[in-house]
mmCIF file of C-alpha atoms and ligand atoms in Angstrom:
data_model
loop_
_atom_site.group_PDB
_atom_site.id
_atom_site.type_symbol
_atom_site.label_atom_id
_atom_site.label_comp_id
_atom_site.label_asym_id
_atom_site.label_seq_id
_atom_site.Cartn_x
_atom_site.Cartn_y
_atom_site.Cartn_z
ATOM 1 C CA UNK A 65 22.015 -10.962 118.052
ATOM 2 C CA UNK A 66 20.095 -9.249 115.228
ATOM 3 C CA UNK A 67 17.098 -11.308 114.065
ATOM 4 C CA UNK A 68 17.152 -12.468 110.479
ATOM 5 C CA UNK A 69 14.185 -11.476 108.379
ATOM 6 C CA UNK A 70 12.289 -14.757 108.602
ATOM 7 C CA UNK A 71 12.719 -14.855 112.380
ATOM 8 C CA UNK A 72 11.481 -11.264 112.614
ATOM 9 C CA UNK A 73 8.357 -12.051 110.581
ATOM 10 C CA UNK A 74 7.644 -15.158 112.670
ATOM 11 C CA UNK A 75 8.182 -13.298 115.956
ATOM 12 C CA UNK A 76 5.887 -10.511 114.807
ATOM 13 C CA UNK A 77 3.077 -12.808 113.634
ATOM 14 C CA UNK A 78 1.187 -12.792 116.980
ATOM 15 C CA UNK A 79 1.546 -8.997 117.124
ATOM 16 C CA UNK A 80 0.063 -8.830 113.621
ATOM 17 C CA UNK A 81 -2.833 -11.055 114.762
ATOM 18 C CA UNK A 82 -3.583 -8.884 117.801
ATOM 19 C CA UNK A 83 -3.359 -5.652 115.844
ATOM 20 C CA UNK A 84 -5.407 -7.058 112.997
ATOM 21 C CA UNK A 85 -8.219 -7.802 115.487
ATOM 22 C CA UNK A 86 -7.830 -4.338 116.932
ATOM 23 C CA UNK A 87 -7.947 -2.826 113.457
ATOM 24 C CA UNK A 88 -11.057 -4.773 112.461
ATOM 25 C CA UNK A 89 -12.856 -3.746 115.627
ATOM 26 C CA UNK A 90 -12.127 -0.055 114.985
ATOM 27 C CA UNK A 91 -12.413 0.199 111.199
ATOM 28 C CA UNK A 92 -15.816 1.495 110.100
ATOM 29 C CA UNK A 93 -17.455 0.287 106.945
ATOM 30 C CA UNK A 94 -18.052 3.134 104.503
ATOM 31 C CA UNK A 95 -19.234 3.508 100.935
ATOM 32 C CA UNK A 96 -17.503 5.624 98.292
ATOM 33 C CA UNK A 97 -20.769 6.249 96.393
ATOM 34 C CA UNK A 98 -22.214 8.148 99.357
ATOM 35 C CA UNK A 99 -19.510 10.796 99.070
ATOM 36 C CA UNK A 100 -20.087 11.655 95.436
ATOM 37 C CA UNK A 101 -22.711 14.223 94.278
ATOM 38 C CA UNK A 102 -23.795 12.151 91.285
ATOM 39 C CA UNK A 103 -26.599 14.525 90.235
ATOM 40 C CA UNK A 104 -23.973 17.182 89.467
ATOM 41 C CA UNK A 105 -22.459 14.930 86.818
ATOM 42 C CA UNK A 106 -22.664 15.510 83.049
ATOM 43 C CA UNK A 107 -21.707 13.214 80.177
ATOM 44 C CA UNK A 108 -18.302 13.926 78.660
ATOM 45 C CA UNK A 109 -17.369 14.270 75.005
ATOM 46 C CA UNK A 110 -16.035 11.340 73.005
ATOM 47 C CA UNK A 111 -18.023 8.155 72.666
ATOM 48 C CA UNK A 112 -21.229 9.530 74.198
ATOM 49 C CA UNK A 113 -21.056 12.987 72.590
ATOM 50 C CA UNK A 114 -21.343 15.053 75.774
ATOM 51 C CA UNK A 115 -19.396 18.110 76.768
ATOM 52 C CA UNK A 116 -15.626 18.216 76.933
ATOM 53 C CA UNK A 117 -14.003 19.240 80.212
ATOM 54 C CA UNK A 118 -12.945 22.866 80.438
ATOM 55 C CA UNK A 119 -11.031 24.697 83.087
ATOM 56 C CA UNK A 120 -14.050 26.736 84.160
ATOM 57 C CA UNK A 121 -15.908 23.481 85.058
ATOM 58 C CA UNK A 122 -13.784 23.074 88.176
ATOM 59 C CA UNK A 123 -14.888 24.862 91.302
ATOM 60 C CA UNK A 124 -11.751 23.954 93.229
ATOM 61 C CA UNK A 125 -8.774 26.231 93.927
ATOM 62 C CA UNK A 126 -5.718 25.362 91.800
ATOM 63 C CA UNK A 127 -3.665 24.061 94.683
ATOM 64 C CA UNK A 128 -6.472 21.778 95.868
ATOM 65 C CA UNK A 129 -6.644 20.302 92.355
ATOM 66 C CA UNK A 130 -2.885 19.732 92.376
ATOM 67 C CA UNK A 131 -2.994 18.080 95.791
ATOM 68 C CA UNK A 132 -5.960 15.890 94.835
ATOM 69 C CA UNK A 133 -4.155 14.699 91.712
ATOM 70 C CA UNK A 134 -1.008 13.888 93.689
ATOM 71 C CA UNK A 135 -3.031 12.089 96.365
ATOM 72 C CA UNK A 136 -5.058 10.125 93.838
ATOM 73 C CA UNK A 137 -2.037 9.078 91.754
ATOM 74 C CA UNK A 138 -0.418 7.967 94.993
ATOM 75 C CA UNK A 139 -3.476 5.847 95.823
ATOM 76 C CA UNK A 140 -3.580 4.556 92.237
ATOM 77 C CA UNK A 141 -0.179 2.943 92.590
ATOM 78 C CA UNK A 142 -1.694 0.383 94.973
ATOM 79 C CA UNK A 143 -0.719 -2.655 92.851
ATOM 80 C CA UNK A 144 2.939 -1.753 93.398
ATOM 81 C CA UNK A 145 2.442 -1.362 97.161
ATOM 82 C CA UNK A 146 0.512 -4.605 97.322
ATOM 83 C CA UNK A 147 3.225 -6.408 95.407
ATOM 84 C CA UNK A 148 5.828 -5.039 97.777
ATOM 85 C CA UNK A 149 4.125 -6.012 101.032
ATOM 86 C CA UNK A 150 2.759 -9.331 99.738
ATOM 87 C CA UNK A 151 6.288 -10.274 98.670
ATOM 88 C CA UNK A 152 7.814 -9.251 101.998
ATOM 89 C CA UNK A 153 5.103 -10.216 104.476
ATOM 90 C CA UNK A 154 3.672 -13.202 102.597
ATOM 91 C CA UNK A 155 0.075 -14.152 101.892
ATOM 92 C CA UNK A 156 -0.442 -16.668 104.707
ATOM 93 C CA UNK A 157 -1.696 -16.458 108.277
ATOM 94 C CA UNK A 158 -2.287 -13.149 110.017
ATOM 95 C CA UNK A 159 0.256 -11.393 107.775
ATOM 96 C CA UNK A 160 -1.636 -12.467 104.670
ATOM 97 C CA UNK A 161 -5.018 -11.488 106.106
ATOM 98 C CA UNK A 162 -3.629 -8.050 106.887
ATOM 99 C CA UNK A 163 -2.037 -7.643 103.448
ATOM 100 C CA UNK A 164 -5.344 -8.363 101.693
ATOM 101 C CA UNK A 165 -7.527 -6.377 104.058
ATOM 102 C CA UNK A 166 -5.219 -3.357 103.858
ATOM 103 C CA UNK A 167 -5.190 -3.570 100.064
ATOM 104 C CA UNK A 168 -9.002 -3.671 99.964
ATOM 105 C CA UNK A 169 -9.254 -0.589 102.183
ATOM 106 C CA UNK A 170 -6.690 1.321 100.138
ATOM 107 C CA UNK A 171 -8.544 0.396 96.947
ATOM 108 C CA UNK A 172 -11.562 2.268 98.270
ATOM 109 C CA UNK A 173 -9.552 5.493 98.514
ATOM 110 C CA UNK A 174 -8.716 5.645 94.835
ATOM 111 C CA UNK A 175 -12.275 4.689 93.836
ATOM 112 C CA UNK A 176 -13.854 7.381 95.998
ATOM 113 C CA UNK A 177 -11.501 10.193 95.032
ATOM 114 C CA UNK A 178 -11.667 9.390 91.306
ATOM 115 C CA UNK A 179 -15.484 9.239 91.304
ATOM 116 C CA UNK A 180 -15.647 12.571 93.104
ATOM 117 C CA UNK A 181 -13.193 14.258 90.714
ATOM 118 C CA UNK A 182 -14.847 12.896 87.583
ATOM 119 C CA UNK A 183 -18.430 13.672 88.575
ATOM 120 C CA UNK A 184 -17.695 17.195 89.817
ATOM 121 C CA UNK A 185 -15.363 17.924 86.849
ATOM 122 C CA UNK A 186 -12.793 19.072 89.366
ATOM 123 C CA UNK A 187 -9.779 18.180 87.196
ATOM 124 C CA UNK A 188 -9.072 17.456 83.534
ATOM 125 C CA UNK A 189 -10.031 13.768 83.184
ATOM 126 C CA UNK A 190 -7.817 13.211 80.133
ATOM 127 C CA UNK A 191 -4.770 14.669 81.826
ATOM 128 C CA UNK A 192 -5.569 12.664 84.958
ATOM 129 C CA UNK A 193 -5.805 9.382 83.055
ATOM 130 C CA UNK A 194 -2.568 10.041 81.181
ATOM 131 C CA UNK A 195 -0.824 10.880 84.449
ATOM 132 C CA UNK A 196 -2.154 7.669 85.996
ATOM 133 C CA UNK A 197 -0.833 5.616 83.086
ATOM 134 C CA UNK A 198 2.611 7.232 83.356
ATOM 135 C CA UNK A 199 2.773 6.925 87.120
ATOM 136 C CA UNK A 200 1.610 3.321 87.334
ATOM 137 C CA UNK A 201 3.806 2.301 84.421
ATOM 138 C CA UNK A 202 6.817 3.453 86.415
ATOM 139 C CA UNK A 203 5.746 1.479 89.531
ATOM 140 C CA UNK A 204 6.920 2.137 93.048
ATOM 141 C CA UNK A 205 9.517 0.822 95.418
ATOM 142 C CA UNK A 206 10.097 2.127 98.956
ATOM 143 C CA UNK A 207 13.874 2.344 98.771
ATOM 144 C CA UNK A 208 14.425 -0.702 101.022
ATOM 145 C CA UNK A 209 12.126 -3.204 99.334
ATOM 146 C CA UNK A 210 14.055 -6.235 100.592
ATOM 147 C CA UNK A 211 13.964 -5.334 104.269
ATOM 148 C CA UNK A 212 10.819 -6.013 106.307
ATOM 149 C CA UNK A 213 12.111 -3.846 109.178
ATOM 150 C CA UNK A 214 12.728 -0.868 106.886
ATOM 151 C CA UNK A 215 9.437 -1.375 105.084
ATOM 152 C CA UNK A 216 7.415 -1.431 108.311
ATOM 153 C CA UNK A 217 9.196 1.733 109.478
ATOM 154 C CA UNK A 218 8.551 3.388 106.114
ATOM 155 C CA UNK A 219 4.829 2.639 106.052
ATOM 156 C CA UNK A 220 4.348 3.802 109.652
ATOM 157 C CA UNK A 221 5.540 7.277 108.610
ATOM 158 C CA UNK A 222 4.025 7.163 105.154
ATOM 159 C CA UNK A 223 0.500 6.310 106.397
ATOM 160 C CA UNK A 224 0.612 9.270 108.760
ATOM 161 C CA UNK A 225 1.972 11.493 105.986
ATOM 162 C CA UNK A 226 -0.946 10.547 103.730
ATOM 163 C CA UNK A 227 -3.369 11.122 106.590
ATOM 164 C CA UNK A 228 -2.150 14.709 107.031
ATOM 165 C CA UNK A 229 -2.012 15.295 103.315
ATOM 166 C CA UNK A 230 -5.572 14.030 102.676
ATOM 167 C CA UNK A 231 -7.015 15.958 105.600
ATOM 168 C CA UNK A 232 -5.386 19.244 104.638
ATOM 169 C CA UNK A 233 -6.226 18.743 100.976
ATOM 170 C CA UNK A 234 -9.856 18.403 102.059
ATOM 171 C CA UNK A 235 -9.717 21.751 103.819
ATOM 172 C CA UNK A 236 -8.018 23.361 100.808
ATOM 173 C CA UNK A 237 -10.880 22.339 98.492
ATOM 174 C CA UNK A 238 -13.268 24.647 100.376
ATOM 175 C CA UNK A 239 -15.917 22.093 99.376
ATOM 176 C CA UNK A 240 -17.737 20.421 102.275
ATOM 177 C CA UNK A 241 -18.286 17.214 100.270
ATOM 178 C CA UNK A 242 -14.613 16.796 99.364
ATOM 179 C CA UNK A 243 -13.674 17.714 102.888
ATOM 180 C CA UNK A 244 -15.868 14.959 104.342
ATOM 181 C CA UNK A 245 -14.603 12.434 101.825
ATOM 182 C CA UNK A 246 -10.955 13.212 102.502
ATOM 183 C CA UNK A 247 -11.497 13.267 106.266
ATOM 184 C CA UNK A 248 -12.968 9.759 105.898
ATOM 185 C CA UNK A 249 -9.943 8.595 103.903
ATOM 186 C CA UNK A 250 -7.608 10.255 106.418
ATOM 187 C CA UNK A 251 -9.297 8.316 109.249
ATOM 188 C CA UNK A 252 -8.440 5.061 107.436
ATOM 189 C CA UNK A 253 -4.828 6.158 106.965
ATOM 190 C CA UNK A 254 -4.613 6.872 110.667
ATOM 191 C CA UNK A 255 -5.665 3.339 111.566
ATOM 192 C CA UNK A 256 -3.116 1.984 109.081
ATOM 193 C CA UNK A 257 -0.437 4.105 110.714
ATOM 194 C CA UNK A 258 -1.354 2.774 114.169
ATOM 195 C CA UNK A 259 -1.106 -0.809 112.909
ATOM 196 C CA UNK A 260 2.388 -0.381 111.481
ATOM 197 C CA UNK A 261 3.525 1.797 114.364
ATOM 198 C CA UNK A 262 2.537 -0.913 116.840
ATOM 199 C CA UNK A 263 4.324 -3.496 114.742
ATOM 200 C CA UNK A 264 7.552 -1.571 114.675
ATOM 201 C CA UNK A 265 7.134 -0.866 118.387
ATOM 202 C CA UNK A 266 7.164 -4.639 118.927
ATOM 203 C CA UNK A 267 10.160 -4.978 116.597
ATOM 204 C CA UNK A 268 11.997 -2.452 118.785
ATOM 205 C CA UNK A 269 11.465 -4.784 121.734
ATOM 206 C CA UNK A 270 12.709 -7.804 119.762
ATOM 207 C CA UNK A 271 15.749 -6.232 118.125
ATOM 208 C CA UNK A 272 16.275 -2.615 119.218
ATOM 209 C CA UNK A 273 19.493 -1.942 117.309
ATOM 210 C CA UNK A 274 18.194 -3.175 113.960
ATOM 211 C CA UNK A 275 14.899 -1.325 114.449
ATOM 212 C CA UNK A 276 16.766 1.859 115.303
ATOM 213 C CA UNK A 277 18.989 1.599 112.250
ATOM 214 C CA UNK A 278 15.988 0.970 109.992
ATOM 215 C CA UNK A 279 14.150 3.992 111.419
ATOM 216 C CA UNK A 280 17.145 6.258 110.853
ATOM 217 C CA UNK A 281 17.664 5.008 107.295
ATOM 218 C CA UNK A 282 14.003 5.560 106.504
ATOM 219 C CA UNK A 283 13.721 9.014 108.087
ATOM 220 C CA UNK A 284 16.954 10.299 106.549
ATOM 221 C CA UNK A 285 16.057 9.056 103.076
ATOM 222 C CA UNK A 286 12.300 9.670 103.319
ATOM 223 C CA UNK A 287 10.423 10.300 100.095
ATOM 224 C CA UNK A 288 6.670 10.500 99.669
ATOM 225 C CA UNK A 289 5.235 7.519 97.764
ATOM 226 C CA UNK A 290 4.236 9.917 94.966
ATOM 227 C CA UNK A 291 7.739 11.350 94.616
ATOM 228 C CA UNK A 292 8.160 9.936 91.112
ATOM 229 C CA UNK A 293 4.980 11.582 89.786
ATOM 230 C CA UNK A 294 5.808 13.705 86.758
ATOM 231 C CA UNK A 295 6.492 17.296 87.936
ATOM 232 C CA UNK A 296 6.398 16.240 91.601
ATOM 233 C CA UNK A 297 8.927 18.897 92.701
ATOM 234 C CA UNK A 298 6.799 21.741 91.383
ATOM 235 C CA UNK A 299 3.586 20.190 92.711
ATOM 236 C CA UNK A 300 5.092 19.485 96.140
ATOM 237 C CA UNK A 301 6.277 23.088 96.364
ATOM 238 C CA UNK A 302 2.820 24.532 95.721
ATOM 239 C CA UNK A 303 1.358 22.007 98.186
ATOM 240 C CA UNK A 304 3.931 23.131 100.769
ATOM 241 C CA UNK A 305 3.359 26.834 100.083
ATOM 242 C CA UNK A 306 -0.356 26.278 100.708
ATOM 243 C CA UNK A 307 0.407 24.571 104.023
ATOM 244 C CA UNK A 308 -1.167 21.290 102.889
ATOM 245 C CA UNK A 309 2.013 19.320 103.431
ATOM 246 C CA UNK A 310 5.252 21.065 104.270
ATOM 247 C CA UNK A 311 8.492 20.329 106.059
ATOM 248 C CA UNK A 312 7.176 21.611 109.390
ATOM 249 C CA UNK A 313 4.234 19.221 109.252
ATOM 250 C CA UNK A 314 6.492 16.426 108.082
ATOM 251 C CA UNK A 315 8.843 16.920 111.005
ATOM 252 C CA UNK A 316 6.422 17.857 113.781
ATOM 253 C CA UNK A 317 3.230 16.007 112.849
ATOM 254 C CA UNK A 318 4.584 12.900 111.116
ATOM 255 C CA UNK A 319 8.118 12.048 112.258
ATOM 256 C CA UNK A 320 8.030 13.349 115.840
ATOM 257 C CA UNK A 321 4.840 11.709 117.120
ATOM 258 C CA UNK A 322 5.825 8.303 115.739
ATOM 259 C CA UNK A 323 9.377 8.556 117.076
ATOM 260 C CA UNK A 324 7.927 9.541 120.444
ATOM 261 C CA UNK A 325 5.678 6.469 120.513
ATOM 262 C CA UNK A 326 8.742 4.253 120.098
ATOM 263 C CA UNK A 327 10.530 6.266 122.782
ATOM 264 C CA UNK A 328 13.441 6.478 120.368
ATOM 265 C CA UNK A 329 15.332 9.158 122.270
ATOM 266 C CA UNK A 330 14.661 7.679 125.707
ATOM 267 C CA UNK A 331 15.537 4.030 125.074
ATOM 268 C CA UNK A 332 18.157 2.392 127.228
ATOM 269 C CA UNK A 333 18.399 -0.853 125.246
ATOM 270 C CA UNK A 334 20.536 0.369 122.333
ATOM 271 C CA UNK A 335 24.158 -0.497 121.826
ATOM 272 C CA UNK A 336 26.892 0.117 119.216
ATOM 273 C CA UNK A 337 25.227 0.493 115.822
ATOM 274 C CA UNK A 338 21.875 1.361 117.379
ATOM 275 C CA UNK A 339 23.390 4.235 119.382
ATOM 276 C CA UNK A 340 25.168 5.482 116.289
ATOM 277 C CA UNK A 341 21.948 5.410 114.291
ATOM 278 C CA UNK A 342 20.103 7.302 117.028
ATOM 279 C CA UNK A 343 22.764 10.035 117.011
ATOM 280 C CA UNK A 344 22.494 10.321 113.256
ATOM 281 C CA UNK A 345 18.722 10.598 113.596
ATOM 282 C CA UNK A 346 19.022 13.351 116.219
ATOM 283 C CA UNK A 347 21.319 15.346 113.917
ATOM 284 C CA UNK A 348 18.897 14.860 111.038
ATOM 285 C CA UNK A 349 15.926 16.038 113.112
ATOM 286 C CA UNK A 350 17.885 19.194 114.006
ATOM 287 C CA UNK A 351 18.662 19.801 110.347
ATOM 288 C CA UNK A 352 14.992 19.348 109.472
ATOM 289 C CA UNK A 353 14.123 21.875 112.167
ATOM 290 C CA UNK A 354 16.320 24.555 110.579
ATOM 291 C CA UNK A 355 15.153 23.689 107.076
ATOM 292 C CA UNK A 356 11.524 23.911 108.191
ATOM 293 C CA UNK A 357 12.142 27.266 109.871
ATOM 294 C CA UNK A 358 13.889 28.615 106.759
ATOM 295 C CA UNK A 359 11.027 27.488 104.561
ATOM 296 C CA UNK A 360 8.480 29.130 106.857
ATOM 297 C CA UNK A 361 10.418 32.400 106.748
ATOM 298 C CA UNK A 362 10.612 32.337 102.957
ATOM 299 C CA UNK A 363 6.929 31.481 102.704
ATOM 300 C CA UNK A 364 5.984 34.339 105.013
ATOM 301 C CA UNK A 365 8.206 36.789 103.073
ATOM 302 C CA UNK A 366 6.550 35.626 99.854
ATOM 303 C CA UNK A 367 3.098 36.107 101.366
ATOM 304 C CA UNK A 368 3.991 39.650 102.425
ATOM 305 C CA UNK A 369 5.334 40.484 98.960
ATOM 306 C CA UNK A 370 2.116 39.222 97.378
ATOM 307 C CA UNK A 371 0.034 41.214 99.832
ATOM 308 C CA UNK A 372 2.054 44.384 99.134
ATOM 309 C CA UNK A 373 1.433 43.894 95.396
ATOM 310 C CA UNK A 374 -2.299 43.612 95.989
ATOM 311 C CA UNK A 375 -2.578 46.929 97.920
HETATM 312 FE FE1 FE2 B 477 -4.886 5.413 101.046
HETATM 313 FE FE1 FE2 B 478 -3.294 3.748 104.202
#
């Protein structure tokens, strides 16, 4: 019998408690202000009559700026994420403690990245603020906001996706300070991923068919949390061309390792709908494989054309 949502949340409560303890024992305290080179800062124009931002102020490569903006806007939408998980998981007991703790940790990410960008003049602060207003005004919903099973599956993948994206954005900045900051953020995202991955692992034990169906729905319809950022398609393409986050990484470094942890393709406890969902997932993973390969070929051809032009 599939578990109804309340039963699922109740059954998972002790797993949340155990993993919350695990999380708290592994999470390291860190301070955003230590990652920001404050002495490089200069007063801006406007109220205080300093100097307006200009493009030449930024020392970062274009694509690193784009990726940082996407990552920060994604972090900025935290009130929407909080609303979603607080509504689904509740604010009591171990679930509630997790919801608030997670929110507090995520809040640090936006604070740290924004301080870094503003002080180093890495991006246009006016454009950034306008983009934040637009993005937050639109809000966010994960596509299955009423289903706890789907939402846990979604965040397990999404936390790992943000981990990879932050880490590779750090490398793309070619700035050791930004790299350290984003590696620190990525380490948090990894712990978040482990928490949700363990939770869904337990859900697989409780109700394998429903868990399997949720995983397939989420993987097949996956969208990054920043997908509704203005101009996301164009931004995501340049991020993919730079190898910061592309389909290959999405398939091989985000989907695969999590699916492997749940032993999705080796399970013997699926029946009917669960089996069907697993088959659909296998087909989708094959399709992603060919799409990733095609993208890599096109990217390589593009690189060669650009190189030929340079000679
Ligand atoms: Fe984050
Ligand atoms: Fe996270």
